[in-house]
XYZ file of C-alpha atoms in Angstrom:
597
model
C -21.754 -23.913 38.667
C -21.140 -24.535 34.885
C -17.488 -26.257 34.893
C -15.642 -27.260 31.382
C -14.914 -25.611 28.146
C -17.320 -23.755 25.749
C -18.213 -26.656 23.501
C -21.725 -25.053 21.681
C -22.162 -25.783 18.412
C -21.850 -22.320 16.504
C -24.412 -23.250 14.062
C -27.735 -21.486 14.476
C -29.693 -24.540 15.159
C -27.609 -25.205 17.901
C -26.475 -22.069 19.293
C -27.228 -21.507 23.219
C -28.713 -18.270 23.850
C -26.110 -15.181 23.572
C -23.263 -17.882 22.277
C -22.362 -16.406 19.194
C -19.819 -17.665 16.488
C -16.417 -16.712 17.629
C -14.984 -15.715 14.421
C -14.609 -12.137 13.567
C -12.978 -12.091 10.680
C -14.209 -10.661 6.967
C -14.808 -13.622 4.780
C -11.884 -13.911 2.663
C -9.115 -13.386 5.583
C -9.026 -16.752 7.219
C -5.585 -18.761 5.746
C -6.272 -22.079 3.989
C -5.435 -25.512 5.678
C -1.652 -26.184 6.334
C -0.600 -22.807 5.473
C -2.070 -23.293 1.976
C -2.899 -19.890 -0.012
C -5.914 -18.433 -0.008
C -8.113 -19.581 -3.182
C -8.129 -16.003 -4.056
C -4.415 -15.736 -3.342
C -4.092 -19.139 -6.349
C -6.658 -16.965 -8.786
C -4.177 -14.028 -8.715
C -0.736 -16.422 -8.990
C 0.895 -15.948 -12.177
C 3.165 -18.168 -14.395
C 6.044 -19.643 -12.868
C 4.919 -19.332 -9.015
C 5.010 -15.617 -9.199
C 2.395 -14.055 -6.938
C 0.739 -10.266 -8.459
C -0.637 -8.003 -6.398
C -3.278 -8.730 -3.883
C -6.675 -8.520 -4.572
C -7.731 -4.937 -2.622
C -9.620 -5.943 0.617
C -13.072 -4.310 1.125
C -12.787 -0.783 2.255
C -12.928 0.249 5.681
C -16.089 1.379 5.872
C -17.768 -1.862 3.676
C -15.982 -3.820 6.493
C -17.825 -1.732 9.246
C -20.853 -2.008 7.136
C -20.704 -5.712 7.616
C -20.037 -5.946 11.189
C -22.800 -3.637 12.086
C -25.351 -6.020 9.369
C -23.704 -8.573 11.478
C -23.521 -7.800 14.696
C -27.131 -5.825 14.739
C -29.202 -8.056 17.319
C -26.676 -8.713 19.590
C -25.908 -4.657 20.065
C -29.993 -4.290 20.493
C -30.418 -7.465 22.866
C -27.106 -5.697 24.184
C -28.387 -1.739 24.531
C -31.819 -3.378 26.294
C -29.770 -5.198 28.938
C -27.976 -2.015 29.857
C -31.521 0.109 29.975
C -32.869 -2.912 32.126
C -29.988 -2.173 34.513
C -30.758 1.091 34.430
C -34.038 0.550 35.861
C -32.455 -1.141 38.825
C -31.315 1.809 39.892
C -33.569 4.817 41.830
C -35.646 6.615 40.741
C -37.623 3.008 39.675
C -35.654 1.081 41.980
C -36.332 -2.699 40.151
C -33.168 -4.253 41.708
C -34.341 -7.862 40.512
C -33.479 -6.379 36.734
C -29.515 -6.368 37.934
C -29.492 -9.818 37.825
C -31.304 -10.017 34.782
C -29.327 -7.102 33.076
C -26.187 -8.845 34.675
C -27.290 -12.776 33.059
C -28.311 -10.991 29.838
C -24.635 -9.738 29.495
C -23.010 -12.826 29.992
C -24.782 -14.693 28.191
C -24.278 -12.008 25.006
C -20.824 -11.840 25.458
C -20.450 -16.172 25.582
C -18.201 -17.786 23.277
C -17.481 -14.259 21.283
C -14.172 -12.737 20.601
C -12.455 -10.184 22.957
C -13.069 -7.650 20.002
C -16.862 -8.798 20.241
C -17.660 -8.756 23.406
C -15.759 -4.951 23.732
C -18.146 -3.589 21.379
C -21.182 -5.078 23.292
C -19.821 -3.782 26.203
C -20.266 -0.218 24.870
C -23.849 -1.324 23.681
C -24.655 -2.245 27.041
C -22.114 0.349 29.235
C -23.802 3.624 26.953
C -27.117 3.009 27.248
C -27.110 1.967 30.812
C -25.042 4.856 32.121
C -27.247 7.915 30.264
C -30.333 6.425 31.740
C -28.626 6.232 35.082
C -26.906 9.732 34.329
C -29.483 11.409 32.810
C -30.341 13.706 36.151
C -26.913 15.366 34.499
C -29.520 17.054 31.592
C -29.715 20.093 34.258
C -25.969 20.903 33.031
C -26.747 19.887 29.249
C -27.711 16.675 27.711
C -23.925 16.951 26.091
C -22.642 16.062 29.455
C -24.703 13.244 29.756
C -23.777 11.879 26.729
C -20.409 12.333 27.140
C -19.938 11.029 30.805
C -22.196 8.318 30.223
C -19.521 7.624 27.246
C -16.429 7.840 29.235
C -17.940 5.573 32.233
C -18.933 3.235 29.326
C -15.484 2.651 28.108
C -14.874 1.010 31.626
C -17.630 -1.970 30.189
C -15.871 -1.542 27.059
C -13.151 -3.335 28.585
C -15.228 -5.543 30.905
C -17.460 -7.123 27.886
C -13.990 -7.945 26.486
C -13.096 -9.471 29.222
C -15.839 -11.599 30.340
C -15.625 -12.735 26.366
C -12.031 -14.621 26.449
C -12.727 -15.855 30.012
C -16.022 -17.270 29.402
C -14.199 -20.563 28.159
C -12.724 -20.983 31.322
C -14.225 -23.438 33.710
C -16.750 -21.839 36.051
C -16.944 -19.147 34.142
C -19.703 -17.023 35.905
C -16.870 -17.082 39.167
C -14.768 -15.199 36.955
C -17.661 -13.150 35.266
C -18.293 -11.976 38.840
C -14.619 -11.305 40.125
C -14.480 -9.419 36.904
C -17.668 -7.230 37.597
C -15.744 -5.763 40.818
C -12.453 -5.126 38.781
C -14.206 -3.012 36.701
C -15.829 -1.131 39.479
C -12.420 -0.925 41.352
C -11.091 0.734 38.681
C -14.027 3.032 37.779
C -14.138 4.328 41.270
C -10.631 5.429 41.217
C -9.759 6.853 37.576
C -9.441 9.223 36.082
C -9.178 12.289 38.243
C -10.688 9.868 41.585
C -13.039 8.291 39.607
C -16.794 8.138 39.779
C -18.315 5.276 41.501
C -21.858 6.333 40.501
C -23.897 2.978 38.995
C -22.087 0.085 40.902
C -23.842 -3.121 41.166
C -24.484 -2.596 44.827
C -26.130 0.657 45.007
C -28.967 -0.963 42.890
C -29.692 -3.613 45.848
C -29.678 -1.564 48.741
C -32.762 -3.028 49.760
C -32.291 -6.550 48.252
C -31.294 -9.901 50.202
C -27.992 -8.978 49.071
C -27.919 -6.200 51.474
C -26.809 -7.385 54.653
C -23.487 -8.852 52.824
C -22.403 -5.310 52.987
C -21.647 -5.755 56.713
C -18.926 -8.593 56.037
C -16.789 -7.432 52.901
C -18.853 -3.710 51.769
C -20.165 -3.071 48.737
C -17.741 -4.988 46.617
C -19.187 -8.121 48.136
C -22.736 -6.966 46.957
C -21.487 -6.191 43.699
C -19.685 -9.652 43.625
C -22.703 -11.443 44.895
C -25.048 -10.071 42.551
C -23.010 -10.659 39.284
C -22.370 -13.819 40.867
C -26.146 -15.193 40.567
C -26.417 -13.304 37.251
C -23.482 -15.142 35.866
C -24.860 -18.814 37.466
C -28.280 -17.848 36.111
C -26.969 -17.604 32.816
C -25.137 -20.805 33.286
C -28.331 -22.164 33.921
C -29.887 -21.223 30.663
C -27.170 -22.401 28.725
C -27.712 -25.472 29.861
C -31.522 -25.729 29.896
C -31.001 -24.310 25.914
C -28.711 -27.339 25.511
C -30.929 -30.018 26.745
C -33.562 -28.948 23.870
C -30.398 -30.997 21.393
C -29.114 -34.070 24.428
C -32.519 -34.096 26.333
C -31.072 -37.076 28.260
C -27.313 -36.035 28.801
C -27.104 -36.284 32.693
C -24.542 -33.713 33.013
C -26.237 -30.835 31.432
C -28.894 -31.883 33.585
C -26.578 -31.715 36.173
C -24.762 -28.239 35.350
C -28.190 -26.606 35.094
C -29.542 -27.325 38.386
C -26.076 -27.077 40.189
C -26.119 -23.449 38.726
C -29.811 -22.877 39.741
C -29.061 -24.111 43.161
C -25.883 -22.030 43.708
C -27.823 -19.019 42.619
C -30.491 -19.414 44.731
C -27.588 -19.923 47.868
C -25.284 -16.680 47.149
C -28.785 -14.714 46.743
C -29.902 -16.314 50.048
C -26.779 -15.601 51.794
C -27.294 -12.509 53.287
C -30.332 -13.641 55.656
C -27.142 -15.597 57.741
C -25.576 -12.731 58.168
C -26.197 -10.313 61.432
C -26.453 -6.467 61.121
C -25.695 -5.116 64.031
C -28.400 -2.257 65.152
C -28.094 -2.425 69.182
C -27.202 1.480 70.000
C -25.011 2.012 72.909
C -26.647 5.211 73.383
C -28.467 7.810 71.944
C -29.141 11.637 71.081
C -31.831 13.684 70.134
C -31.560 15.679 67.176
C -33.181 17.501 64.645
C -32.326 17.902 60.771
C -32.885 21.740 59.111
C -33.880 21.502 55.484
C -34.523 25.501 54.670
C -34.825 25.268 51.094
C -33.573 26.884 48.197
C -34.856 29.698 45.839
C -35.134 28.338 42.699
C -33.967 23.960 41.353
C -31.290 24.142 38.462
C -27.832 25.443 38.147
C -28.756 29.112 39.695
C -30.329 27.363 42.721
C -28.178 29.920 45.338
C -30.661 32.666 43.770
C -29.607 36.336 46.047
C -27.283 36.654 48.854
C -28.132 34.972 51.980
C -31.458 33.549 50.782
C -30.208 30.333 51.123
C -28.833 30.904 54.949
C -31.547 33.080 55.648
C -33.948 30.097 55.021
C -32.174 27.871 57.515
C -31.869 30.595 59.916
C -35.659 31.273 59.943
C -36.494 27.675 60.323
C -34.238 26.976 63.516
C -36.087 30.238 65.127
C -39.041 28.747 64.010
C -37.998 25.470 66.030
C -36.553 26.935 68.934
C -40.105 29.000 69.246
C -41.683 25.575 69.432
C -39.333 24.122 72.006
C -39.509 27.297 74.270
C -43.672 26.672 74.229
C -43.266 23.144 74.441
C -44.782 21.718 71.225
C -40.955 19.971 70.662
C -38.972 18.228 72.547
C -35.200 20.260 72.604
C -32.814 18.613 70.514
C -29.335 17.780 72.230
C -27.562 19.018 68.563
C -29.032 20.288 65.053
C -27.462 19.318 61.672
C -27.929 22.105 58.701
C -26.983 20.436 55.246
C -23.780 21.324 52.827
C -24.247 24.867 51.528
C -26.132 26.148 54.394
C -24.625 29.091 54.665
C -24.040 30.555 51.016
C -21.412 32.759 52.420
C -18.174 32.411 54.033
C -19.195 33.290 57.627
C -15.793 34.383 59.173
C -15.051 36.806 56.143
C -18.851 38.412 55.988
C -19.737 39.256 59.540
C -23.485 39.494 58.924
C -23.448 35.779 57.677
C -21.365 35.047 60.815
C -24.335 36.939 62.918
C -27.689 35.420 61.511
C -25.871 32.180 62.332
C -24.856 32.959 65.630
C -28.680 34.181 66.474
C -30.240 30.759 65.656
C -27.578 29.233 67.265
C -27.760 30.586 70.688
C -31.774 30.549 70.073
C -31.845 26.930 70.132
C -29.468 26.534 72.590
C -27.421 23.452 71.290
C -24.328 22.812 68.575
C -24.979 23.314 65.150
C -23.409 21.570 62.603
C -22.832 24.163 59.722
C -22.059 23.409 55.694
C -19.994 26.765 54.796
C -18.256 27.685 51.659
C -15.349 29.203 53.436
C -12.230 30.924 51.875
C -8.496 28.995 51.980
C -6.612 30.593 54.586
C -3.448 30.576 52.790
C -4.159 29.518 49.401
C -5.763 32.607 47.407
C -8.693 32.311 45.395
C -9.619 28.839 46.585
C -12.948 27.818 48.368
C -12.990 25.291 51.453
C -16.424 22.907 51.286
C -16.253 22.542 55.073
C -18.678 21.452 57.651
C -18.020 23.646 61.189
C -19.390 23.141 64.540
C -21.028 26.420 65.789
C -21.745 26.051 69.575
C -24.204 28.714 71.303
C -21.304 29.681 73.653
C -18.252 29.532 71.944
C -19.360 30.451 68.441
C -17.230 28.741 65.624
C -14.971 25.505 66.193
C -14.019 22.431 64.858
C -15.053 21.962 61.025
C -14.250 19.486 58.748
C -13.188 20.237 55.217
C -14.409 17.738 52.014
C -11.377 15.459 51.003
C -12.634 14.804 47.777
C -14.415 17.701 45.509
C -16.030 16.685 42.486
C -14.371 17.106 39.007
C -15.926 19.937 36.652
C -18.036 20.651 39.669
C -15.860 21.844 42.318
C -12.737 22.387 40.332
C -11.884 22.267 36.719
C -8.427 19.935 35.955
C -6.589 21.968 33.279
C -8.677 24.768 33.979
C -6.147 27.443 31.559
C -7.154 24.577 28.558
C -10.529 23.224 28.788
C -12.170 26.741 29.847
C -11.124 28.058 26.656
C -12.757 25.390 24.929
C -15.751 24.836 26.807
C -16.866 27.608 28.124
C -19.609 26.233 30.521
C -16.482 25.535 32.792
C -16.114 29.162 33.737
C -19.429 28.431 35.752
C -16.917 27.197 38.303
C -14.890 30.146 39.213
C -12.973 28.742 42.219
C -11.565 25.752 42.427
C -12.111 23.956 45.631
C -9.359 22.679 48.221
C -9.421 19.279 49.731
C -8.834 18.605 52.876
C -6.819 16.043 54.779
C -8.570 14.295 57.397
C -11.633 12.704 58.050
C -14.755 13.987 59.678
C -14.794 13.116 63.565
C -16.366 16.089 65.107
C -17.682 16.181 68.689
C -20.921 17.632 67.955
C -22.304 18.305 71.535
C -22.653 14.744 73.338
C -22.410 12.688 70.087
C -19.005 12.216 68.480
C -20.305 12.251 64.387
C -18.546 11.811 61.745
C -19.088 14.156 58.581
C -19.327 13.448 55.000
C -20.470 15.407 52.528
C -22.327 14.816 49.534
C -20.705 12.734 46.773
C -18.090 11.363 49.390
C -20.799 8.733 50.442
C -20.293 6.947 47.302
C -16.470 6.447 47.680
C -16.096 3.205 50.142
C -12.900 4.388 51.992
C -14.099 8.171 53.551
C -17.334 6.522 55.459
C -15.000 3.370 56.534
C -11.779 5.689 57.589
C -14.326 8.165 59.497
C -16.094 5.046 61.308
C -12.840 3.366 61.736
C -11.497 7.127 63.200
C -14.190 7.193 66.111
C -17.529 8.090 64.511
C -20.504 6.963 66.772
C -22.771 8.084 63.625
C -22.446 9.430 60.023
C -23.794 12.487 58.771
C -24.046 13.320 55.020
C -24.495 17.067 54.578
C -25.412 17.325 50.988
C -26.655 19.753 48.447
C -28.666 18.288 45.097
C -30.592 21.305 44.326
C -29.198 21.506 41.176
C -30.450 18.181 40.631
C -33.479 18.160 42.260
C -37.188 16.003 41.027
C -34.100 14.105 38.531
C -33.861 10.835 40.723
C -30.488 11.771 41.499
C -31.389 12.620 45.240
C -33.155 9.415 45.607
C -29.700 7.533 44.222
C -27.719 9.131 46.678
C -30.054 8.282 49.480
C -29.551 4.340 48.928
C -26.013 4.658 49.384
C -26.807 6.052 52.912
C -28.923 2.617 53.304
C -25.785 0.485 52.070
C -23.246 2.562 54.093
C -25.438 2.179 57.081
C -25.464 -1.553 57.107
C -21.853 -1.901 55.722
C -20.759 0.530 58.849
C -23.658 -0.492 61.183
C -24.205 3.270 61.771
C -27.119 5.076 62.018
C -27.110 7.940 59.240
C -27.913 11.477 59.139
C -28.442 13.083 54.877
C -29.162 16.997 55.365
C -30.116 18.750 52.195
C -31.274 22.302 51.837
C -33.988 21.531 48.990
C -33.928 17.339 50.109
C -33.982 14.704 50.049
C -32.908 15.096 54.051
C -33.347 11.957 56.112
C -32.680 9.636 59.280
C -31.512 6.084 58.395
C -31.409 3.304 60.806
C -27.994 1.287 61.222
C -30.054 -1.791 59.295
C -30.824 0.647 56.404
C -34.090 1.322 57.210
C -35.390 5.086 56.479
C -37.066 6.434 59.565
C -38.118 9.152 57.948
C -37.596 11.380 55.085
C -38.390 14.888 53.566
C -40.036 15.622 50.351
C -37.969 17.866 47.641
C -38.013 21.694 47.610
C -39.899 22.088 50.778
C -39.278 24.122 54.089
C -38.793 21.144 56.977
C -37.799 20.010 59.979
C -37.339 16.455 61.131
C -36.568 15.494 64.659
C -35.986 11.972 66.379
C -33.569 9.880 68.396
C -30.528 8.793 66.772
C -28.449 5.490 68.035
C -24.714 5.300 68.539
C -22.556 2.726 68.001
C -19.271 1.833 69.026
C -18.565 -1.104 67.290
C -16.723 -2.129 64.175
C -18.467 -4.707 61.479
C -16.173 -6.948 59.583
C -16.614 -4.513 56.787
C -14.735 -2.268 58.885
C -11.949 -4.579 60.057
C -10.637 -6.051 56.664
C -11.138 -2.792 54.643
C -10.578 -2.843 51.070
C -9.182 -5.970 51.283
C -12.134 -8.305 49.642
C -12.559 -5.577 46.802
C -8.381 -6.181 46.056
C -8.300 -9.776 46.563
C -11.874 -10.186 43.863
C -10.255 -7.872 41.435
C -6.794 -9.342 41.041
C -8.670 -12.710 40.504
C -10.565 -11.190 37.899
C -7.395 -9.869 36.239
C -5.554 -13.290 36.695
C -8.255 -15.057 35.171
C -7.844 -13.092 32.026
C -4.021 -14.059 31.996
C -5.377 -17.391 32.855
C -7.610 -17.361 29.378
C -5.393 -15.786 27.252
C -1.968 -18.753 28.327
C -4.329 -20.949 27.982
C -5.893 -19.912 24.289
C -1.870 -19.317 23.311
C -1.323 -22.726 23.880
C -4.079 -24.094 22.067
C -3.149 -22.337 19.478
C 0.607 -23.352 19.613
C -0.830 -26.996 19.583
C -3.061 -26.849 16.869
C -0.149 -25.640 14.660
C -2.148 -22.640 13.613
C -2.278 -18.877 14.336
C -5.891 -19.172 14.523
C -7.993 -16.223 16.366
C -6.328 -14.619 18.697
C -9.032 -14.317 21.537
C -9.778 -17.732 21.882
C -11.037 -21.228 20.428
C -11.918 -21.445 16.647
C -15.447 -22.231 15.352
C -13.722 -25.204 13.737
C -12.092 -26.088 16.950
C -15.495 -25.845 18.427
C -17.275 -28.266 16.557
C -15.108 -30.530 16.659
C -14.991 -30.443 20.349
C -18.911 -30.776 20.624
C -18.523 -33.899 18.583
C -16.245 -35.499 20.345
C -18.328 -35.294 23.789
């Protein structure tokens, strides 16, 4: 691991890759030695001492001019690390470009100013996130653009960040712990945040995978920017021996970083996933489909029911002449039923006949009215047994922001009009998922819920055997947003060891084993039924035990060691006898310092 201050020369010859000068300021600004005027400052002094008026600085926009002439290759070099990210992620699934996205960034953001490295951030954060958002075009390309804006601010403030701390000594540590505060606090604000696009959902099938199991996907995310921020370590000092070809310490931080890369990414083969079931079920997964993709996939009344209806008749008929073997429970997705079943008795019927035609506990997803609370819309998941008709249900605890309900709807419907697309907001409920779904005790989650760390770990931790993601991405379908929400069923299945159930109407529906492995899998917009044995477990992984407890400890490190940089740069600064920059070590300070090692 690189140790030691930043001590590159900032002249081009000998600049390391991505170390760029640290100075920020327009030529003309920077004070003259011991507090001496400006030369500009001496032009304009008139007789007797007496100072006129200030030359007039360059305009504002001259001065942007400059910084964009300026900073030009770094925000291109910047924008292409973010699209490589991108292609980490599912649809193209190229999770070896996280660590070279992750490096790339580092290594931009080396030796700049905080004020630099928050503008690459957004050069990076932008791009990556509408390439990783773009499935949102469905809506309107305007709300891809603008989300992918918003999460970018969140790398706004990490490319800042990584810049003042990446004079600290083992500086890719830091880099790393810094990569889960910003995650941390993208999956929580604003309005609950939006966890879509963390590090670990693009290595789902990586050797970081199995770290999961020990501290969730925090640790991935840790691990990963880890080994991006050693191999960029490792460059720096392979770019540095091209100047001191026989300094033995560069030689020495350059392998020691290569080394510890290649040790965090070959961690996770020493760590177990449990998979031993303690018992099993058989089940079988109802994807009816939908009438139309897009924003108007619900299409008439019923169709959407009626579809899921037809199909379990269509499996019970096989069962009955012995071409299946009988489930002991069957899972419809979220949605199923595209009316509220206990207010519109002829939904409540069709349901009941496919029910008591296969002869086991369904597990429903029903839009159901609020009891109490008029005109809003429960998102619920209810166990329909063949006997007893409706009982237990579970009710989503966290709907989705201008999806589900509209914050400030009296406002922002006034102003954007696409809102009123949402009529009814929709009510969240209170507890987790634990349902005792015939003989297997399951624990429900529905759709964007996977991506949020503490529902799936408060479920398992609340008795679930198994998870179940009912889930409804019709509106997003053939985007690659189905596929991205599938890999987070492989991560929460070996961060839980549970086996996992995703039921969509239009797919992608599928059976994941507790090591992340997908048994099998529908294709999109097709009628289908898939059947199998799934395992239950009973036992907690570490994951489970410690909680969010790893993902607080990494962030507040991350945070500290920006206090850390910042005391540290103060008192430099206070030494020197100058004000200096105020993000960190001067070019001047710099060279010096490379000429005195």
């Amino acid at each position: 691991m690189a140790s030691g201050p930043d001590t590159t020369s900032a002249s081009p010859s000998g600049q390391a890759p991505g170390e760029q000068e640290a100075a920020s300021t327009v030529p003309g600004d920077a004070p003259g030695p011991e507090g001496e005027p400006r030369p500009d400052e001496k032009r304009e002094s008139g007789a007797g001492g007496e100072r006129p008026e200030r030359a007039q600085r360059p305009g504002r926009l001259a001065r942007l001019g400059a910084l964009a002439r300026r900073e030009a290759l770094p925000s291109a070099l910047a924008a292409l690390s973010g699209c490589a990210l991108g292609l980490a992620f599912p649809p193209y699934g190229l999770w070896p470009l996280s660590l070279v996205a992750v490096a790339a960034f580092a290594l931009l953001t080396r030796g700049r100013t905080g004020r630099q490295g928050a503008w690459l951030g957004l050069a990076f954060g932008w791009p990556f996130f509408t390439l990783l958002l773009k499935w949102l075009h469905v809506v309107g390309w305007d709300a891809v653009i603008g989300l992918a804006f918003l999460q970018g601010l969140f790398v706004v403030a990490l490319g800042a960040a990584l810049a003042v701390t990446s004079r600290l000594p083992a500086w890719p540590l830091w880099g790393a712990c810094l990569w889960v505060c910003e995650e941390f606090l993208r999956d929580r604000i604003p309005f609950g945040g939006f966890p879509w696009g963390r590090l670990a959902f693009a290595n789902t099938g990586s050797p970081f995978t199995p770290l999961a199991a020990l501290g969730g996907a925090p640790l991935v995310t840790f691990a990963v920017a880890l080994t991006g921020g050693l191999l960029a370590a490792a460059a720096v000092g392979a770019w540095r021996l091209r100047t001191a070809p026989r300094e033995s310490r560069t030689y020495a931080t350059a392998g020691g970083a290569l080394v510890l890369a290649a040790a965090v990414t070959s961690a996770g083969f020493a760590v177990p996933v449990p998979t031993k079931a303690d018992d099993t079920v058989q089940i079988a997964v109802v994807q009816g489909n939908v009438q139309q993709p897009g924003m108007d996939f619900l299409g008439r009344p019923m169709k959407i029911l009626n579809n899921h209806v037809e199909a379990t008749l269509d499996l019970a008929a096989k069962v009955k002449a012995g071409k299946e073997k009988k489930p002991d429970l069957v899972i419809w997705p979220e949605n199923a039923s595209d009316l509220d079943p206990y207010k519109y008795p002829e939904a409540g019927k069709r349901i009941d006949r496919a029910v008591k035609a296969i002869g086991v506990p369904v597990l429903v997803g029903a839009l159901v009215d609020h009891p109490e609370k008029e005109g809003y819309v429960e998102n619920q998941g209810i166990v329909w047994d063949p006997k007893k008709g409706p009982g237990a249900s579970y009710t989503k605890q966290h709907p989705v922001p201008f999806g589900e309900y509209v914050p400030f709807r009296d406002q922002l419907s006034k102003v954007i009009t696409r809102l009123q697309r949402v009529p009814r907001d929709f009510y969240p409920g209170d507890h987790t998922g634990v349902l005792q779904t015939g003989p297997a005790r399951l624990g429900d989650v529905i759709c964007f819920e996977v991506a949020y760390d503490e529902i799936p770990r408060d479920t398992v931790n609340d008795g679930a055997r198994a998870l179940v993601v009912q889930t409804n991405n019709a509106t997003y379908g053939e985007t690659g947003q189905p596929e991205q929400q599938l890999v987070m069923s492989k991560l929460r299945a070996v961060e839980h060891g549970r086996a996992i159930v995703t039921a969509a109407p239009s797919g992608i529906s599928a059976i994941v084993e507790p090591d992340g492995t997908v048994r099998q899998r529908t294709e999109e917009f097709t009628q289908d039924v898939i059947t199998g044995t799934l395992p239950l477990r009973d036992g907690r992984t570490l994951a489970d035990r410690v909680g969010a407890a790893p993902e607080w400890t990494l962030a507040i490190v991350g945070v500290l060691s920006c206090a850390g940089a910042w005391f540290l740069g103060r008192r430099a600064r206070r030494t020197s006898g100058r004000p200096g920059d105020t993000h960190g070590t001067t070019q001047q300070e710099a060279r010096q310092e490379e000429q005195h090692q």
